[in-house]
Tab-separated table of C-alpha atoms and ligand atoms in Angstrom:
chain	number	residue	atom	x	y	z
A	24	UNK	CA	29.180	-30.068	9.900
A	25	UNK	CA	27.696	-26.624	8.805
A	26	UNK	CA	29.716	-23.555	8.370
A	27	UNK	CA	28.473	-20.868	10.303
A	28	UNK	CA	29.339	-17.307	9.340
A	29	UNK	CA	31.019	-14.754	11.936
A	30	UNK	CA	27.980	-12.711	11.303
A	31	UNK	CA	27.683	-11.331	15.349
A	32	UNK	CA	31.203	-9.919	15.751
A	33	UNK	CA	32.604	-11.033	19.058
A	34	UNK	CA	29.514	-11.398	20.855
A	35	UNK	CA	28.902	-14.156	23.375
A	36	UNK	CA	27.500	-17.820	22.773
A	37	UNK	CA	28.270	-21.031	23.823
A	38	UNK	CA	27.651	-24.815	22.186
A	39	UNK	CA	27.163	-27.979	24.491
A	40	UNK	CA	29.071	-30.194	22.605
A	41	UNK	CA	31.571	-33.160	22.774
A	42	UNK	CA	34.042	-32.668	20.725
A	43	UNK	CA	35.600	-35.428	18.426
A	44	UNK	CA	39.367	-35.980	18.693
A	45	UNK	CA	38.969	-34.752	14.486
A	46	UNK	CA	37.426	-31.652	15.687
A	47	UNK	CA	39.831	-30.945	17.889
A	48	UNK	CA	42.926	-31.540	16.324
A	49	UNK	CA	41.150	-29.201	13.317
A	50	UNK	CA	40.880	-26.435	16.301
A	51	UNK	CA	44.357	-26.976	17.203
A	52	UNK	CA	45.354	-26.425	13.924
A	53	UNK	CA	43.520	-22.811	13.102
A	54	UNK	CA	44.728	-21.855	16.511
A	55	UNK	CA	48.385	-21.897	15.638
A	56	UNK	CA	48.156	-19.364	13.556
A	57	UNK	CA	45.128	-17.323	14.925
A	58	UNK	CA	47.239	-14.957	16.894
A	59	UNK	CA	49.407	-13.835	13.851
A	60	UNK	CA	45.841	-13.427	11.866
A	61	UNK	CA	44.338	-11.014	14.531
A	62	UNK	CA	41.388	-13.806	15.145
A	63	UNK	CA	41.509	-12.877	18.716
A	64	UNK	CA	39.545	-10.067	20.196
A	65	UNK	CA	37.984	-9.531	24.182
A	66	UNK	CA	35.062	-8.462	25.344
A	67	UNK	CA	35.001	-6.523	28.702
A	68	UNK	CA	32.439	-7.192	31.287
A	69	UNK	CA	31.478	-4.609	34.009
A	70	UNK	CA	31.778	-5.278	37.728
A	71	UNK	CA	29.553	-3.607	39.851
A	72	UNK	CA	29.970	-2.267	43.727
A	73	UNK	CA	26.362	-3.640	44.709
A	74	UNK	CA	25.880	-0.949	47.682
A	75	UNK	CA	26.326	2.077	45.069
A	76	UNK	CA	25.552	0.483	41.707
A	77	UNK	CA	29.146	2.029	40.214
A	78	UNK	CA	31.159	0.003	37.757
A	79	UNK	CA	34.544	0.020	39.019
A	80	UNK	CA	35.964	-2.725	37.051
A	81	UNK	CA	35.989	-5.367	34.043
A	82	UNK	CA	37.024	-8.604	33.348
A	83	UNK	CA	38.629	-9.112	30.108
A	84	UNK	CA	37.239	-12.310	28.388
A	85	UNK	CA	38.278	-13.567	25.317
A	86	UNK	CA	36.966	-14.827	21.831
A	87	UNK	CA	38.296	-16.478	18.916
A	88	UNK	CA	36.738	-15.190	15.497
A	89	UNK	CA	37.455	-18.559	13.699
A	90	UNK	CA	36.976	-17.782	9.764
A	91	UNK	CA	34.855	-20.495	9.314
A	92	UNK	CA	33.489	-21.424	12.810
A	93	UNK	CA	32.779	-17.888	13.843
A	94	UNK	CA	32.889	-17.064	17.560
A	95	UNK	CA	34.274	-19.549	19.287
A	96	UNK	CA	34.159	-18.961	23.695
A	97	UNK	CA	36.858	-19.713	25.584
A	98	UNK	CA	35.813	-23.149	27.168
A	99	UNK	CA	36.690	-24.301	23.654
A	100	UNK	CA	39.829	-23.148	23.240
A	101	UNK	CA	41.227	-22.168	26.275
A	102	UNK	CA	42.233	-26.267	27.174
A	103	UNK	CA	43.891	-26.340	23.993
A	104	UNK	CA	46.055	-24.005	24.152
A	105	UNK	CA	47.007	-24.800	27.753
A	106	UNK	CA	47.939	-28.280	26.617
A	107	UNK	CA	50.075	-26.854	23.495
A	108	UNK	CA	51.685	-24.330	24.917
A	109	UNK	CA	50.564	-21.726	22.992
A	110	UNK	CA	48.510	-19.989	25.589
A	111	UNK	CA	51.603	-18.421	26.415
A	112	UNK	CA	51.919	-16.119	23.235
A	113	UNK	CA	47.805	-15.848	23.950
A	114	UNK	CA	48.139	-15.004	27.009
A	115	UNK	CA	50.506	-12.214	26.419
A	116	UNK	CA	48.174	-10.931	23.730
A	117	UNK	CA	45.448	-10.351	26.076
A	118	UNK	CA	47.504	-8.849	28.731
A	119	UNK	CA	48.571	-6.543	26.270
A	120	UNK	CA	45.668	-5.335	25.085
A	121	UNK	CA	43.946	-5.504	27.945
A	122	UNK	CA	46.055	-2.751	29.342
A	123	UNK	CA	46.613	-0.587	26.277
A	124	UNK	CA	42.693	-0.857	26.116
A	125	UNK	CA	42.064	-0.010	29.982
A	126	UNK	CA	45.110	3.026	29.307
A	127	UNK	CA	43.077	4.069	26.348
A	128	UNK	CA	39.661	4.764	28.376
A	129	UNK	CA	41.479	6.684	30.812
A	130	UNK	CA	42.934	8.935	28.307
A	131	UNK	CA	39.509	9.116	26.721
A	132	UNK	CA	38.166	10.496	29.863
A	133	UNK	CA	36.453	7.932	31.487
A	134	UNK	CA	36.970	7.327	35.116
A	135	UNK	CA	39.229	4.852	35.468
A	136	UNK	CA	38.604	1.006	35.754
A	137	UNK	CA	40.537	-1.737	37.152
A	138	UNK	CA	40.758	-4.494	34.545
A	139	UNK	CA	41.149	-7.743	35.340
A	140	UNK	CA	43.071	-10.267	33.572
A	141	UNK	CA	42.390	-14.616	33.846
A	142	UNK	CA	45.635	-16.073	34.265
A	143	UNK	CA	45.496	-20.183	33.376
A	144	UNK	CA	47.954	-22.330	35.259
A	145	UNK	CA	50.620	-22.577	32.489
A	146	UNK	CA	50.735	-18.776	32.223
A	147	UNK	CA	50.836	-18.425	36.058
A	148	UNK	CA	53.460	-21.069	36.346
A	149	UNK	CA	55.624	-19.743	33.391
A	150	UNK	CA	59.192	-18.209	35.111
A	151	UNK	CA	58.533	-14.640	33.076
A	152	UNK	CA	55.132	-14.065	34.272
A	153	UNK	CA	56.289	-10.909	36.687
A	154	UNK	CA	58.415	-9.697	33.837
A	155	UNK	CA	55.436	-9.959	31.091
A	156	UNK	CA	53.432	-7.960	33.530
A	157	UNK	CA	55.621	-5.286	34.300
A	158	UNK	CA	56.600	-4.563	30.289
A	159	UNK	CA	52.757	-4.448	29.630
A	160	UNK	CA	52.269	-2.111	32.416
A	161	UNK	CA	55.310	-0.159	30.960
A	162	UNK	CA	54.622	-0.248	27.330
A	163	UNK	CA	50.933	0.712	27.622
A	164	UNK	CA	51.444	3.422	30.384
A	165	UNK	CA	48.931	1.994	32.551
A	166	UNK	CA	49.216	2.318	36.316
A	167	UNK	CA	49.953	-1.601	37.959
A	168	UNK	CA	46.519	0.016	40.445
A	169	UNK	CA	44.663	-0.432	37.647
A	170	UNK	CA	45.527	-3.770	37.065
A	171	UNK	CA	43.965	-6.937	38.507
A	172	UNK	CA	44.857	-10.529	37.926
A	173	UNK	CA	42.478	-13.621	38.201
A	174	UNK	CA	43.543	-16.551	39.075
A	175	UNK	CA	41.717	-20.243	40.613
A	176	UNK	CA	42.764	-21.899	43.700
A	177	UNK	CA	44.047	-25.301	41.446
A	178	UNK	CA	46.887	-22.919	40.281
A	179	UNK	CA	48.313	-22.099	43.445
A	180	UNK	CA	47.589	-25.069	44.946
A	181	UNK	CA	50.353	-26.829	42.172
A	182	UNK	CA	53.370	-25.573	44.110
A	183	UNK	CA	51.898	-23.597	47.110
A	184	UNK	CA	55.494	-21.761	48.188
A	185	UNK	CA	56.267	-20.937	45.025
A	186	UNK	CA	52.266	-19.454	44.097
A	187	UNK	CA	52.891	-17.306	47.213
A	188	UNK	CA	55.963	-15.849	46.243
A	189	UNK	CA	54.972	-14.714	42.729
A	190	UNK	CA	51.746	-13.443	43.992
A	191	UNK	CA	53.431	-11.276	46.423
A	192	UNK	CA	55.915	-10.158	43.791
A	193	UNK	CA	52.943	-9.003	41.848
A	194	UNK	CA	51.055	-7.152	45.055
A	195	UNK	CA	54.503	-5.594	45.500
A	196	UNK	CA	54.342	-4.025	41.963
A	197	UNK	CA	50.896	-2.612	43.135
A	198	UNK	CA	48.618	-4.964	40.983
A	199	UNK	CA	46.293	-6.946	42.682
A	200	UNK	CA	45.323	-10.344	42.761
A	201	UNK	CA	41.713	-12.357	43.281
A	202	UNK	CA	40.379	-16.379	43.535
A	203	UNK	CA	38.648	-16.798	40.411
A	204	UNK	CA	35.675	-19.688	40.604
A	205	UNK	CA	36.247	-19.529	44.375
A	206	UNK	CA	34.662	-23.154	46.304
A	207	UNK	CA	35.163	-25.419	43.364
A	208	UNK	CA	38.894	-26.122	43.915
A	209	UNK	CA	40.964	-27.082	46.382
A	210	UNK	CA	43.035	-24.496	48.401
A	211	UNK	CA	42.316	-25.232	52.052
A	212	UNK	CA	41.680	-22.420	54.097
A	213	UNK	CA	45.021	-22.723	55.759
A	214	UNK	CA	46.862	-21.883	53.162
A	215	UNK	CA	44.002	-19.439	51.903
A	216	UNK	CA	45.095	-16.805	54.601
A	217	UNK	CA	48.526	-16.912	53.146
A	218	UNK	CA	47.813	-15.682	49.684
A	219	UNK	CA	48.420	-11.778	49.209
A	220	UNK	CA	45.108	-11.418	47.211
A	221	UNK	CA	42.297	-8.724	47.493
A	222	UNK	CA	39.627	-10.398	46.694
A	223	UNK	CA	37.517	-13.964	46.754
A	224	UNK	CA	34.818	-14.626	43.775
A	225	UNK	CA	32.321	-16.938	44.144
A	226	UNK	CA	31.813	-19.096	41.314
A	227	UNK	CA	28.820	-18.925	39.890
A	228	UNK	CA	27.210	-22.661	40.236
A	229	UNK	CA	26.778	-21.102	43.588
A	230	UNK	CA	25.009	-18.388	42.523
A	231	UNK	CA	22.683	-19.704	40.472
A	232	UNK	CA	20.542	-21.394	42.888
A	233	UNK	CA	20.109	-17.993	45.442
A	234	UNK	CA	16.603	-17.728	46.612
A	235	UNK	CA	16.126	-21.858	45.857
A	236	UNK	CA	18.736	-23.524	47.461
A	237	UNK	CA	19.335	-23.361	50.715
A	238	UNK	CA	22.850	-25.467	50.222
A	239	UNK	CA	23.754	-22.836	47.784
A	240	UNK	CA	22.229	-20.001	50.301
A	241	UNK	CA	24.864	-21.738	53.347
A	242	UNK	CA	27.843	-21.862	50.952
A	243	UNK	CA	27.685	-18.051	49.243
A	244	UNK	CA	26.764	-16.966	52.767
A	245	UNK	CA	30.035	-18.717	54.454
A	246	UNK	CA	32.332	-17.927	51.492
A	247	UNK	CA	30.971	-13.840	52.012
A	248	UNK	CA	31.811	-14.296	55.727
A	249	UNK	CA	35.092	-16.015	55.614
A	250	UNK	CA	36.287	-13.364	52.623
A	251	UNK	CA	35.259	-10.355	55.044
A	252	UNK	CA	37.100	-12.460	58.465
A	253	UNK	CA	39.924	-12.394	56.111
A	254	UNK	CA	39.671	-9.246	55.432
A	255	UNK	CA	39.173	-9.724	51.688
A	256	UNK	CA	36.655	-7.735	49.331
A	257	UNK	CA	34.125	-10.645	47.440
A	258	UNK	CA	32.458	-10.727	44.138
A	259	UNK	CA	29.713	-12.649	42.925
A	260	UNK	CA	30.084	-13.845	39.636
A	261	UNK	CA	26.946	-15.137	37.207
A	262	UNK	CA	24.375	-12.975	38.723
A	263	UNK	CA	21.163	-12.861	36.413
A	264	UNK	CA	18.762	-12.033	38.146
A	265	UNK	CA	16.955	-9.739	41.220
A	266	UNK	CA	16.419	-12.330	43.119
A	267	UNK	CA	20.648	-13.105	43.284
A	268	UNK	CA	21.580	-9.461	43.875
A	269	UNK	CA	19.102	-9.096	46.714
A	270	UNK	CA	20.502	-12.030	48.552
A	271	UNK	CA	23.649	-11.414	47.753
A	272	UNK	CA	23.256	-7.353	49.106
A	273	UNK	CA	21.405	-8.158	52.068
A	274	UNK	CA	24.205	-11.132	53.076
A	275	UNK	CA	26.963	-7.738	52.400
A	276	UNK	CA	28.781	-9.088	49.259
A	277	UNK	CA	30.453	-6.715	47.789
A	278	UNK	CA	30.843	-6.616	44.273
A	279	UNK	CA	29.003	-8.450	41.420
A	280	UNK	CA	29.038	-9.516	37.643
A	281	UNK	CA	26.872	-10.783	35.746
A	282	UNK	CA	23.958	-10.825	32.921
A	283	UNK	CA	21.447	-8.674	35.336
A	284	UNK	CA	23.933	-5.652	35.017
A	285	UNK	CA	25.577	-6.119	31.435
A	286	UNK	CA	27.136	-9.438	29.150
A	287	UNK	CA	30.568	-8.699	28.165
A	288	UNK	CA	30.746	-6.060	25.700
A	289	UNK	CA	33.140	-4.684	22.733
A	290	UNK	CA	35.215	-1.964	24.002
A	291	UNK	CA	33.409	0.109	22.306
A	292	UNK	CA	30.319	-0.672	23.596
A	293	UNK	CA	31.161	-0.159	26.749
A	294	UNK	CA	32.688	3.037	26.704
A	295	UNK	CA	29.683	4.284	25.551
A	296	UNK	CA	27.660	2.378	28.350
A	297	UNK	CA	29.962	4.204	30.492
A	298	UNK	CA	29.667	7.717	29.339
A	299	UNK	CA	26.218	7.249	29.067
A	300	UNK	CA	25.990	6.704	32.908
A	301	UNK	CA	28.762	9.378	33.384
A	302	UNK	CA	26.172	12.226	31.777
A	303	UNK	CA	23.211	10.533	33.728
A	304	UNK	CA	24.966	11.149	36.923
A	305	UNK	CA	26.385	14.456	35.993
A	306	UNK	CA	23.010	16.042	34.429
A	307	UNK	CA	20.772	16.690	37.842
A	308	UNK	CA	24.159	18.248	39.028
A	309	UNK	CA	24.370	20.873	35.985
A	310	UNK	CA	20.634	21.513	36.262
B	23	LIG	P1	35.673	-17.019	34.314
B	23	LIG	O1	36.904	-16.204	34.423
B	23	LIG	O2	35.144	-17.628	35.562
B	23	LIG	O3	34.612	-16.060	33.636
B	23	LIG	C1	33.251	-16.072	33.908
B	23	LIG	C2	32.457	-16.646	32.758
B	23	LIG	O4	31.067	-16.508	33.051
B	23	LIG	C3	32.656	-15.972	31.421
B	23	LIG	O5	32.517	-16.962	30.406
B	23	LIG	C4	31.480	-15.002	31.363
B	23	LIG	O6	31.150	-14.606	30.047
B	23	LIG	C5	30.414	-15.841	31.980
B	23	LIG	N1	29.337	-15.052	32.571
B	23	LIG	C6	29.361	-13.762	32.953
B	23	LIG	N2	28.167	-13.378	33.483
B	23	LIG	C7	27.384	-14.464	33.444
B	23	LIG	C8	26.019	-14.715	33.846
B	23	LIG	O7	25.324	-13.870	34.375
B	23	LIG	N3	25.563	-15.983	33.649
B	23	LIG	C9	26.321	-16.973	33.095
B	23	LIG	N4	25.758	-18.170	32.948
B	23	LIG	N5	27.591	-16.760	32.706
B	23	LIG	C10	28.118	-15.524	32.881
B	23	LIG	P2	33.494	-17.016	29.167
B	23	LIG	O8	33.745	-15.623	28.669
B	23	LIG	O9	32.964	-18.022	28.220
B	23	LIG	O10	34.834	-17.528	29.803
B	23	LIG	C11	34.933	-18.823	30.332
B	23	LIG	C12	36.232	-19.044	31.042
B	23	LIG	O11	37.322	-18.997	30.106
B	23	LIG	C13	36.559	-17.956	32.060
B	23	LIG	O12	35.872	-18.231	33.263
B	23	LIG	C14	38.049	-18.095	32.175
B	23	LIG	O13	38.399	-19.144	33.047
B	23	LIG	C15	38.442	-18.487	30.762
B	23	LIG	N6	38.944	-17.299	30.053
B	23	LIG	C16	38.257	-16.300	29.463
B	23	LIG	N7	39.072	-15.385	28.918
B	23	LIG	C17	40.337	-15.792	29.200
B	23	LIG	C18	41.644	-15.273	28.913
B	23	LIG	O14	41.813	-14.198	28.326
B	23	LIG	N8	42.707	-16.011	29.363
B	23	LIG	C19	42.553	-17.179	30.044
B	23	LIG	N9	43.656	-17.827	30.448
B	23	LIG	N10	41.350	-17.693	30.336
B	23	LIG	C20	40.254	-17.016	29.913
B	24	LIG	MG1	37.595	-14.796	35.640
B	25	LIG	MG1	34.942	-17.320	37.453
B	26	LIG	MG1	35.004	-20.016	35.457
């Protein structure tokens, strides 16, 4: 297969492909020692409040920069690492830096973000999790407010009592919790009004189809509802285009992410979206 060059530093692509059992075991292989070679970076993604336009958040989302591959997404390598055990030492990485980096905005002046975090079900399940958490928190100086955790209903699902317990642990350090991909697993909505979390987000194979399908319409619609009954906040993720974020608005969703508003971006990148809007707003005030 050809080589391709790591040309576009950390930016986002994706390959439909099925990969060989060769191909694999080759990916396994650079991943073990990816970590210690710094091949790892994240991009942040904004999330928006859709009544007032204001980023008050970003998701973390993470890339490999594979020296021969280039940027490899996380669908590729995510799996693999789950199933080796090594998205435990990944996992820390990108809690890590996702709070010294979300620390270092704030003491760069911008106003300050929540960042969330994915957490896959080995990482939730592992017996250290709360303690990881809390030593990030503590060795980057960032407040556990400012911290958000994302996690899908198939994790909690594994050992319900025990989910609810760590999640509650977590609220009770002040960092909050949401349903990642929300309506493509399996919590039932019993158990659903259990979980200590802030915040449902609709995955986006339900977004998509806004303004086409009415199935789609009936199930972002209910999910929007039942968050709000719950008293929940809920985020649309995938959103691309005007036709989504009406719908979504005028059915009161709260929050969305997606391609309309911004891809995920280097840190840098970002920050300088940010200040960008931060003079915008603050210009017709000095005038
Ligand atoms: P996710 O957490 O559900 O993240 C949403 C995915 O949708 C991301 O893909 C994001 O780049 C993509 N996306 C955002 N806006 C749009 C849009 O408007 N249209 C479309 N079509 N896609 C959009 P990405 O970055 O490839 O991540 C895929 C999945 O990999 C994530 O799904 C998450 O489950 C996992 N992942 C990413 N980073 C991490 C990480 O640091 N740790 C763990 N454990 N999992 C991660
Ligand atoms: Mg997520
Ligand atoms: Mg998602
Ligand atoms: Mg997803």
């Amino acid at each position: 297969r050809a080589k391709e060059t790591g040309k576009n530093n950390c930016q986002f692509y994706t390959r439909e492909m099925n990969e060989s059992i060769e191909e694999k075991l080759l990916l396994l292989d650079g991943l073990r020692g990816a970590l210690e070679a710094s091949q790892f970076c994240l991009l942040y993604q904004p999330k928006v409040d859709l009544r007032t336009g204001r980023v008050f958040g970003v998701e973390a989302l993470v890339r490999w920069e594979h020296p021969e591959q280039g940027v490899i997404g996380p669908d590729r390598f995510i799996p693999l690492a789950e199933e080796s055990g090594m998205i435990l030492g990944l996992g820390e990485w990108v809690l890590r830096t996702a709070c010294q980096q979300n620390r270092a905005w704030q003491d760069a002046g911008l106003p300050p973000l929540r960042i969330s975090v994915n957490v896959s079900p080995r990482q939730f399940e592992d017996p250290r999790l709360v303690e990881r958490v809390q030593h990030a928190l503590n060795d980057s100086g960032l407040a556990p407010e400012w911290l958000e955790l994302e996690v899908t209903e198939g994790v909690i699902m594994r050992d319900l009592q025990q989910a609810v317990a760590k999640m509650a642990e977590l609220r009770a350090m002040g960092v909050s919790l949401s349903i990642d991909d929300f309506g493509t697993g399996y919590s039932s909505l019993s158990a659903l009004k259990s979980f200590p979390i802030s915040t449902l987000k609709i995955d986006k194979s339900f977004v998509r189809d806004l303004g086409r399908s009415d199935g789609d319409e009936a199930i972002a619609s209910s999910i929007i509802e039942l968050a709000h009954r719950l008293r929940l906040r809920v985020i649309a993720e995938g959103v691309e285009t005007e036709q989504q974020r009406g719908f979504l608005r005028e059915n009161g969703c709260d929050e969305m992410q997606g391609y309309l508003f911004s891809r995920p971006l280097p840190a840098m990148q970002l920050a300088e979206m940010l200040m960008a809007g931060t003079t915008r707003l603050l210009l017709p005030v000095a005038a």
